[in-house]
Coordinates of C-alpha atoms and ligand atoms in Angstrom, one line a residue:
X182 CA 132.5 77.4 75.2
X183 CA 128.9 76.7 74.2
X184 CA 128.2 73.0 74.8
X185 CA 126.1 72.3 71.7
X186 CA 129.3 73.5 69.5
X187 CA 132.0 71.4 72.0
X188 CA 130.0 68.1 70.9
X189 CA 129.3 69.4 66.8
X190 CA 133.3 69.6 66.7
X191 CA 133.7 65.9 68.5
X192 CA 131.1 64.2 66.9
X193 CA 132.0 65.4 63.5
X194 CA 135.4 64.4 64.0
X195 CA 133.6 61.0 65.0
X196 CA 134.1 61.3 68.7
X197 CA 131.5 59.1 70.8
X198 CA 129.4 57.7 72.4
X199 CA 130.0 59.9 75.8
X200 CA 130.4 58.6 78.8
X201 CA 131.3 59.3 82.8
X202 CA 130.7 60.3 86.4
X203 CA 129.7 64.1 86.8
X204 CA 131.6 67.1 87.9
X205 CA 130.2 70.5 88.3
X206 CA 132.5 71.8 85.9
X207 CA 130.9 69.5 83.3
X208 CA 127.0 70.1 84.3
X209 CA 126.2 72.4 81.4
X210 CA 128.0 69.4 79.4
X211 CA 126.6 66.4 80.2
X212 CA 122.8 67.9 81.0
X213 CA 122.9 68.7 77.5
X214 CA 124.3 65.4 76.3
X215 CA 121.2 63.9 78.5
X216 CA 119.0 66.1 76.7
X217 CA 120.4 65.7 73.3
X218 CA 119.1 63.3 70.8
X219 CA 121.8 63.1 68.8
X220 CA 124.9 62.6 71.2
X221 CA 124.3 59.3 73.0
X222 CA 125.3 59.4 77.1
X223 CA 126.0 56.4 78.8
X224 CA 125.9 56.7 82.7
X225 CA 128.1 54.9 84.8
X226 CA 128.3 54.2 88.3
X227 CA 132.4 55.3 88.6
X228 CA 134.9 56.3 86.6
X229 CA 137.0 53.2 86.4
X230 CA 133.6 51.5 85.3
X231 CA 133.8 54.0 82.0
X232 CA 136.4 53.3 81.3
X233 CA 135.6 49.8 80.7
X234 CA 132.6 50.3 79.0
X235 CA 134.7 52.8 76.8
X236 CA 136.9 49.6 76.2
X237 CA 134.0 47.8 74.8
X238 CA 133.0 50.7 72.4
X239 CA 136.3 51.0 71.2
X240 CA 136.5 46.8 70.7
X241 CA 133.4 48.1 68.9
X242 CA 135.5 50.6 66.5
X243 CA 133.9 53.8 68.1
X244 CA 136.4 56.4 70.0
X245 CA 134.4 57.1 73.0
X246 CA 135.1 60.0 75.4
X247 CA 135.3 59.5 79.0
X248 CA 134.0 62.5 80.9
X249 CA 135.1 62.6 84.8
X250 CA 136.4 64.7 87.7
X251 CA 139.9 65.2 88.1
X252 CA 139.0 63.0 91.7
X253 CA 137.4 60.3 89.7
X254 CA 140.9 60.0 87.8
X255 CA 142.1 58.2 90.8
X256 CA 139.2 55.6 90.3
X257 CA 140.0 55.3 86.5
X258 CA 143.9 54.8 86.3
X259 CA 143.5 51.3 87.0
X260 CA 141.3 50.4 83.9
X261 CA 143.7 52.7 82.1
X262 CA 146.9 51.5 82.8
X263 CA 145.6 47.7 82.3
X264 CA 143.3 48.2 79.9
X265 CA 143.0 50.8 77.9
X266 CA 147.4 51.3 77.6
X267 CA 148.3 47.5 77.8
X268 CA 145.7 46.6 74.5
X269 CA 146.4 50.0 73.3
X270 CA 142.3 50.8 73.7
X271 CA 142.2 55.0 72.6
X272 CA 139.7 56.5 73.8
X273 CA 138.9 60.6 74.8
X274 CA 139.4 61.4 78.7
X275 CA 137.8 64.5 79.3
X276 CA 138.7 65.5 82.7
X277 CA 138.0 68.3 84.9
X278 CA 140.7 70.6 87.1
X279 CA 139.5 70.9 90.1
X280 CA 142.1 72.5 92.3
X281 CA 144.0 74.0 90.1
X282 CA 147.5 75.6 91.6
X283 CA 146.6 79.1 92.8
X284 CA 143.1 79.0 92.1
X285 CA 141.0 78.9 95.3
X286 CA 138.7 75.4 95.4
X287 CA 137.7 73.3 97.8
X288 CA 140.2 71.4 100.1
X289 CA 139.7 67.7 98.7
X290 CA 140.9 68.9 95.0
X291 CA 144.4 70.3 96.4
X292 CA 146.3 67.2 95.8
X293 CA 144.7 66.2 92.5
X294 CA 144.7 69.8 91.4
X295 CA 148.6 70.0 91.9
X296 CA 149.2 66.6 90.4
X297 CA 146.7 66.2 87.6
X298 CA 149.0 67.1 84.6
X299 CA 152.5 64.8 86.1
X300 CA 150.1 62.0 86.6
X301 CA 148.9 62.3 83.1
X302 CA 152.8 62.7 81.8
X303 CA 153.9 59.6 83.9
X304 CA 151.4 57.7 82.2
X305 CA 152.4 59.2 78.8
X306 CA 149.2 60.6 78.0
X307 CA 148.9 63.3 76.1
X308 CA 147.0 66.3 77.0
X309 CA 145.6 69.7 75.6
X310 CA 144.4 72.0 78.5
X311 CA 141.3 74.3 76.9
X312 CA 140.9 77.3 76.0
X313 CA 137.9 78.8 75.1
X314 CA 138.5 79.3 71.2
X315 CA 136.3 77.2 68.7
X316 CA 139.6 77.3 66.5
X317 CA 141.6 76.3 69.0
X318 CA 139.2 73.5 70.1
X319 CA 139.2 72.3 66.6
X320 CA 143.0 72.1 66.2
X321 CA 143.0 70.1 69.9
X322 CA 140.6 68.2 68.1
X323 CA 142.7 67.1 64.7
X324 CA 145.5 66.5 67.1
X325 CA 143.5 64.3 69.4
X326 CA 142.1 62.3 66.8
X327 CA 145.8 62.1 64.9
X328 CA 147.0 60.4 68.0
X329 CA 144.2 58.1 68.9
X330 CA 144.6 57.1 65.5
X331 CA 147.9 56.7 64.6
X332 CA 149.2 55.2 68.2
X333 CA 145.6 53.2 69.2
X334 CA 145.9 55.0 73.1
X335 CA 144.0 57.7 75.1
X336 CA 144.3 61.6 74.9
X337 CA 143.2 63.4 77.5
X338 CA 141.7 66.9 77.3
X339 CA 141.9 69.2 80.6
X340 CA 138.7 71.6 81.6
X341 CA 139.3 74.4 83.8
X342 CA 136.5 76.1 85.9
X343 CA 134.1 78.2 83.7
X344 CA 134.7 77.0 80.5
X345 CA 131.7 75.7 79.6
X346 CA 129.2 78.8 79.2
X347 CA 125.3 77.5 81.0
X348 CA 123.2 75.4 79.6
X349 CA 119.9 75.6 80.7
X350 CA 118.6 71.3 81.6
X351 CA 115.2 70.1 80.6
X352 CA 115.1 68.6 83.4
X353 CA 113.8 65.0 83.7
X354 CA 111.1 63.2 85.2
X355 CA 112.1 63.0 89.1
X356 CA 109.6 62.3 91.6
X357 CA 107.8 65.4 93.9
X358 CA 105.6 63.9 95.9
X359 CA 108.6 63.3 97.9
X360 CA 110.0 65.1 101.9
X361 CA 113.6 66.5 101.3
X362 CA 116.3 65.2 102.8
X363 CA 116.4 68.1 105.1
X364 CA 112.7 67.3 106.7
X365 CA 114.7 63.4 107.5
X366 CA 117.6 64.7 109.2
X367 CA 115.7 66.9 111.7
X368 CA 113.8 63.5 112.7
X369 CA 117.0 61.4 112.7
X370 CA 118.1 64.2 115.1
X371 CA 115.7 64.4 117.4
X372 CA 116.2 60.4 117.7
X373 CA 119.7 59.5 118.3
X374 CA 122.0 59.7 121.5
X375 CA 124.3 62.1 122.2
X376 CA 127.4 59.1 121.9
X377 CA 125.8 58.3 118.5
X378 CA 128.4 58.9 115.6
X379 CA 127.0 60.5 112.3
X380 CA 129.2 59.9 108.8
X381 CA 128.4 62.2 105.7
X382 CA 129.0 61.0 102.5
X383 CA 130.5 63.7 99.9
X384 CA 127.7 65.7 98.2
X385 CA 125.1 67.6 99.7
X386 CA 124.0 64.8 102.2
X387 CA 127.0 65.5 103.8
X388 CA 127.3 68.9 103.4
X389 CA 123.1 69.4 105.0
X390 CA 124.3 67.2 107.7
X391 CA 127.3 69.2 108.7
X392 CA 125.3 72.5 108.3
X393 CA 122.2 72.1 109.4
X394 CA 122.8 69.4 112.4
X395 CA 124.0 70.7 115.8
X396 CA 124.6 67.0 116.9
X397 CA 128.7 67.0 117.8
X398 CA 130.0 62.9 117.2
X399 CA 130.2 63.6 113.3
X400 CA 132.2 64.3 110.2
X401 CA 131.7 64.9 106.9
X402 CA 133.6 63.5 104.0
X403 CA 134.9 65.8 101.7
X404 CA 135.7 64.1 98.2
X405 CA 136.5 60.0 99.0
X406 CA 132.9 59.6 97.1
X407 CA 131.6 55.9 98.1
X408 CA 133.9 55.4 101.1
X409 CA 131.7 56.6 104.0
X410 CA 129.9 53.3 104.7
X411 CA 133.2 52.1 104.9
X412 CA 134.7 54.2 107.7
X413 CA 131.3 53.3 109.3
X414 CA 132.1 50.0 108.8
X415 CA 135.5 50.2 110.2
X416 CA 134.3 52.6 113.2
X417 CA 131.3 50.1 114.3
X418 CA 134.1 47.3 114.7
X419 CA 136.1 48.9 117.1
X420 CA 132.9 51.0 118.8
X421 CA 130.8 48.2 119.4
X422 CA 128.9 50.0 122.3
X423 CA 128.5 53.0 119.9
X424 CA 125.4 53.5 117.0
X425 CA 126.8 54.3 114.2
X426 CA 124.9 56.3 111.2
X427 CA 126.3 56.6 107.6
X428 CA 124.1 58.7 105.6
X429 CA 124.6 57.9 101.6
X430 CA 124.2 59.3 98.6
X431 CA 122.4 56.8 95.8
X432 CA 125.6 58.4 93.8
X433 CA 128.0 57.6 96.2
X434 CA 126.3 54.4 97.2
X435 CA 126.4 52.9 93.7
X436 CA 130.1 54.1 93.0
X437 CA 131.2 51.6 95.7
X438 CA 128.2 48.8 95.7
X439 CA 130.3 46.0 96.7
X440 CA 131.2 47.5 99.8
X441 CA 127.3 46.3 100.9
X442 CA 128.7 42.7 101.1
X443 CA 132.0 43.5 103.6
X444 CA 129.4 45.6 105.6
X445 CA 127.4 41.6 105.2
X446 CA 130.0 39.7 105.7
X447 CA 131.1 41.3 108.8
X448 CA 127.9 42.2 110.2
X449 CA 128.4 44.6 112.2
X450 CA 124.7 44.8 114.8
X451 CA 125.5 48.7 115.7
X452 CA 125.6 50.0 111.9
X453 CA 122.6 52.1 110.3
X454 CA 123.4 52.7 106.6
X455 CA 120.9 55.5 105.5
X456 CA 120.9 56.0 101.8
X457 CA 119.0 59.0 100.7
X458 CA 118.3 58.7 97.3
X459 CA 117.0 61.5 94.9
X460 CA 118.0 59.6 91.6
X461 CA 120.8 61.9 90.8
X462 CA 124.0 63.8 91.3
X463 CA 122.3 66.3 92.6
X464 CA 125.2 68.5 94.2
X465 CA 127.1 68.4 90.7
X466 CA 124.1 69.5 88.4
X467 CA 121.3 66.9 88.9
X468 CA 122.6 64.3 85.7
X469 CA 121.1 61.1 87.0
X470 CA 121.9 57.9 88.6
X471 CA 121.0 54.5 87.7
X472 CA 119.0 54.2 90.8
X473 CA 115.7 54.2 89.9
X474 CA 116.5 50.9 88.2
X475 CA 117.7 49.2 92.0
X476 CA 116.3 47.8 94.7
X477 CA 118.6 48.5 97.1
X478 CA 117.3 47.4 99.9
X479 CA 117.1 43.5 98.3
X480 CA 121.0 44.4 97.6
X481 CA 121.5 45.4 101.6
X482 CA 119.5 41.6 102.6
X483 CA 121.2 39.8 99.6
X484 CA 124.2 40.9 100.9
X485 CA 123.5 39.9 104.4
X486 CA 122.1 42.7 106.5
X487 CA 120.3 42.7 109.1
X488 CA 117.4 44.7 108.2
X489 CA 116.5 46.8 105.2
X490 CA 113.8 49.3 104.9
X491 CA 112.1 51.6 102.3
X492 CA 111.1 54.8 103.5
X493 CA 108.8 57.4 102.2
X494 CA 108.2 59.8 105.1
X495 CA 109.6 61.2 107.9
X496 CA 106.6 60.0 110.5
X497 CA 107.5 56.3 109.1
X498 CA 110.9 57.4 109.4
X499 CA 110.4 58.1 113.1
X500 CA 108.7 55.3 114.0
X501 CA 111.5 53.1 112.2
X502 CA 114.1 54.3 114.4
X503 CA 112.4 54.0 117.2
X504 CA 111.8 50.6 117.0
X505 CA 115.0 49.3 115.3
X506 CA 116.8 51.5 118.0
X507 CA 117.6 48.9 119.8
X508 CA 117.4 46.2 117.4
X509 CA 120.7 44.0 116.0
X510 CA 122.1 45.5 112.4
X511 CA 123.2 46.0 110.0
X512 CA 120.0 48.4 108.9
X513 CA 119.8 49.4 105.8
X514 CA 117.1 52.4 105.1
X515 CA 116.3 53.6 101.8
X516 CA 114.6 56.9 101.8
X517 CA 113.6 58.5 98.7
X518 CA 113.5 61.6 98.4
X519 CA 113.1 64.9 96.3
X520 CA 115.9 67.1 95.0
X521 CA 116.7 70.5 96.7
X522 CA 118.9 71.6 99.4
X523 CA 119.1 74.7 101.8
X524 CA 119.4 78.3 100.0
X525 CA 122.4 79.0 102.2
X526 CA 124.2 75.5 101.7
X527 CA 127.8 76.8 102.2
X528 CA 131.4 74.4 103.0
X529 CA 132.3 74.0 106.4
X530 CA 134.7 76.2 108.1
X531 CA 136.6 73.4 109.9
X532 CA 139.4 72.2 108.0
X533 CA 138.9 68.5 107.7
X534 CA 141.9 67.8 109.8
X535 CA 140.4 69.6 112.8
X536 CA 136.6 67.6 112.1
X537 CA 138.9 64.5 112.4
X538 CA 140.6 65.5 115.9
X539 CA 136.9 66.6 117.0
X540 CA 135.9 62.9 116.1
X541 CA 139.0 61.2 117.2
X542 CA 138.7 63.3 120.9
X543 CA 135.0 62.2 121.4
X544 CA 135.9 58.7 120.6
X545 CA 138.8 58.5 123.2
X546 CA 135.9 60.0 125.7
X547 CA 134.1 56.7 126.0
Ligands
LIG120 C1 135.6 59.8 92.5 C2 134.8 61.0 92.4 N1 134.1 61.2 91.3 C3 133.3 62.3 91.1 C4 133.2 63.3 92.1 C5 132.4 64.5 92.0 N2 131.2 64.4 92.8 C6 131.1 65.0 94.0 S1 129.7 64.9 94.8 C7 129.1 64.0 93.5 C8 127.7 63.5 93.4 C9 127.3 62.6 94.5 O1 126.0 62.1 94.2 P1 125.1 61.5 95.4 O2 125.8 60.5 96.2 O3 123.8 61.0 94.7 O4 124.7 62.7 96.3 P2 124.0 64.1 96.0 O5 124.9 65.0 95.2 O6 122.7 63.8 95.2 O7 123.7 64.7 97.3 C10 130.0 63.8 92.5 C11 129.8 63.1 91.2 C12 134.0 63.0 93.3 N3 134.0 63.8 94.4 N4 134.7 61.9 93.4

């Protein structure tokens, strides 16, 4: 389906503004929504976010569609259920199947994949899963707009893999003068023990670090986007004589901010929270994040780190570890960086229960 005639048949049918949290399957989408003049994109930090701000559009008489992941449905069925079903809100959910049965897909999407369409039954939302017919898509279209109409509540429509045809991006205006993350990983691991733990967040941060770092004490989290600092957190508590490294996405970072004051609050000295930030969602197309507008590292102090660093090259880099090595955390670096990954960037062959045994084993070890 070309992506310029997916948002004439919406708009005209007075779908909008769009809104949401990237998925590959939606990159020729919404990088041409952020291109377009005409069709209005709001970003938003997680999908349970969109769908309050899709609340306030509709309080606004608008019916605003609500682009996510089939993952990110798990972050928006809160909103939805008390929100946008309890003041009978309507609103478009445009969501993404990512593991769909008997289609091969990464490991996180099987469980969403399977349940996607009972979830969305249980919560008596109607769905149309699309096909790639502009006939079609305009019937799917009247029907939406008949429901959100007549009933005031959400219809969802369900994107398979592929059924947006390319779109090529203008790009925007990121930074180049910039290392890649790549040149920061090789210096964090030349720099750290061999008992050192290193935590992944999903995206290609993750995915580099798995590939292209021999280091063992380290796993990479596939899909639970914003939660790695977290498991850092919770691992720092009860390894106190471990160092423990949780490299960030500004994506994932921002999905779960608040978890910057718990990492505060309980302070935990052996905790280095890395967030490399390229100002996007790079692994799902490159649509952009919000961070250019933050200072994260006067978020980490505000919310009672340690330490918090910016970070613009890999000798500083260097000579930052070294000397906060053995300094009391929380550390918070923030280490910008340009967008672009290895050519060869491929999905671990562990399955992620065997990277949690490897973990769990060297853990027991001392
Ligand atoms: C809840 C949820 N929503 C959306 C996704 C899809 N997703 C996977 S990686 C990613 C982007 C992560 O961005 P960032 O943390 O900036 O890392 P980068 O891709 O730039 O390496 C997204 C949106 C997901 N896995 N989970």
């Amino acid at each position: 389906m070309d992506v310029r005639e997916f948002c004439r048949v919406l708009v005209e049918s007075n779908f909008g503004p769009f809104m949401g949290i990237p998925c590959s399957i939606l990159k020729p989408l919404i990088n041409y929504i952020e291109d377009s003049s005409s069709v209005k994109y709001y970003l938003t930090s997680s999908e349970g976010e969109a769908m309050g701000l899709a609340a306030g559009f509709t309080l606004s008489k608008k019916t605003p569609v609500v682009m996510m992941q089939n993952d990110g449905y798990g972050n928006a069925v809160n909103p939805l259920s008390s929100l946008q079903l309890l003041y009978r809100l309507p609103c478009l959910m445009v969501i993404t199947w990512r593991g769909e049965p008997s289609k091969k897909d990464a490991p996180q999407h099987e469980v969403m994949g399977r349940t996607l369409l009972n979830l969305l039954s249980d919560f008596e939302i109607p769905y149309k899963v699309l096909e790639d017919d502009l006939d079609k898509l305009q019937k799917d279209v009247e029907e939406a707009t008949l429901y959100t109409e007549s009933r005031n509540l959400p219809f969802a429509f369900i994107v398979r893999k592929g059924y947006f045809s390319p779109y090529q991006s203008k790009g925007g205006n990121v930074p180049q003068d910039l290392y890649t993350r790549l040149d920061y990983l090789k210096v964090l691991e030349k720099n750290i023990d061999e008992k050192d733990i290193l935590i992944g967040a999903t995206g290609y941060c993750g995915r580099e670090m798995h590939q292209s770092l021999k280091h063992k004490n380290k796993i990479y989290m596939m899909g639970s986007m914003g939660c790695a600092v977290s498991i850092g957190l919770g691992l720092a508590q009860e390894h106190p004589q471990r160092k423990i490294f949780v490299l960030d996405g500004d994506g994932a970072l921002l999905m779960k901010m608040g978890t910057l004051s718990t990492v505060g609050y309980f302070h935990p000295s052996n905790l280095f929270h890395i967030c490399f930030d390229n100002q996007m969602h790079e692994s799902t197309g490159g649509q952009k994040t919000a961070s250019p507008c933050v200072k994260f590292t006067d978020v980490a102090m505000a919310c009672n780190y340690g330490t918090s660093f910016l970070i613009t090259s890999p000798d500083e880099f260097k000579q930052l570890l070294d000397k906060i090595k053995n300094q009391k955390g929380p550390h918070f670096i923030h280490i910008k960086i340009k967008a672009g990954t290895l050519e060869s960037l491929g999905r671990p062959c562990e399955t992620p229960e065997e990277m949690k045994s490897n973990l769990m084993k060297s853990l027991v070890n001392g």
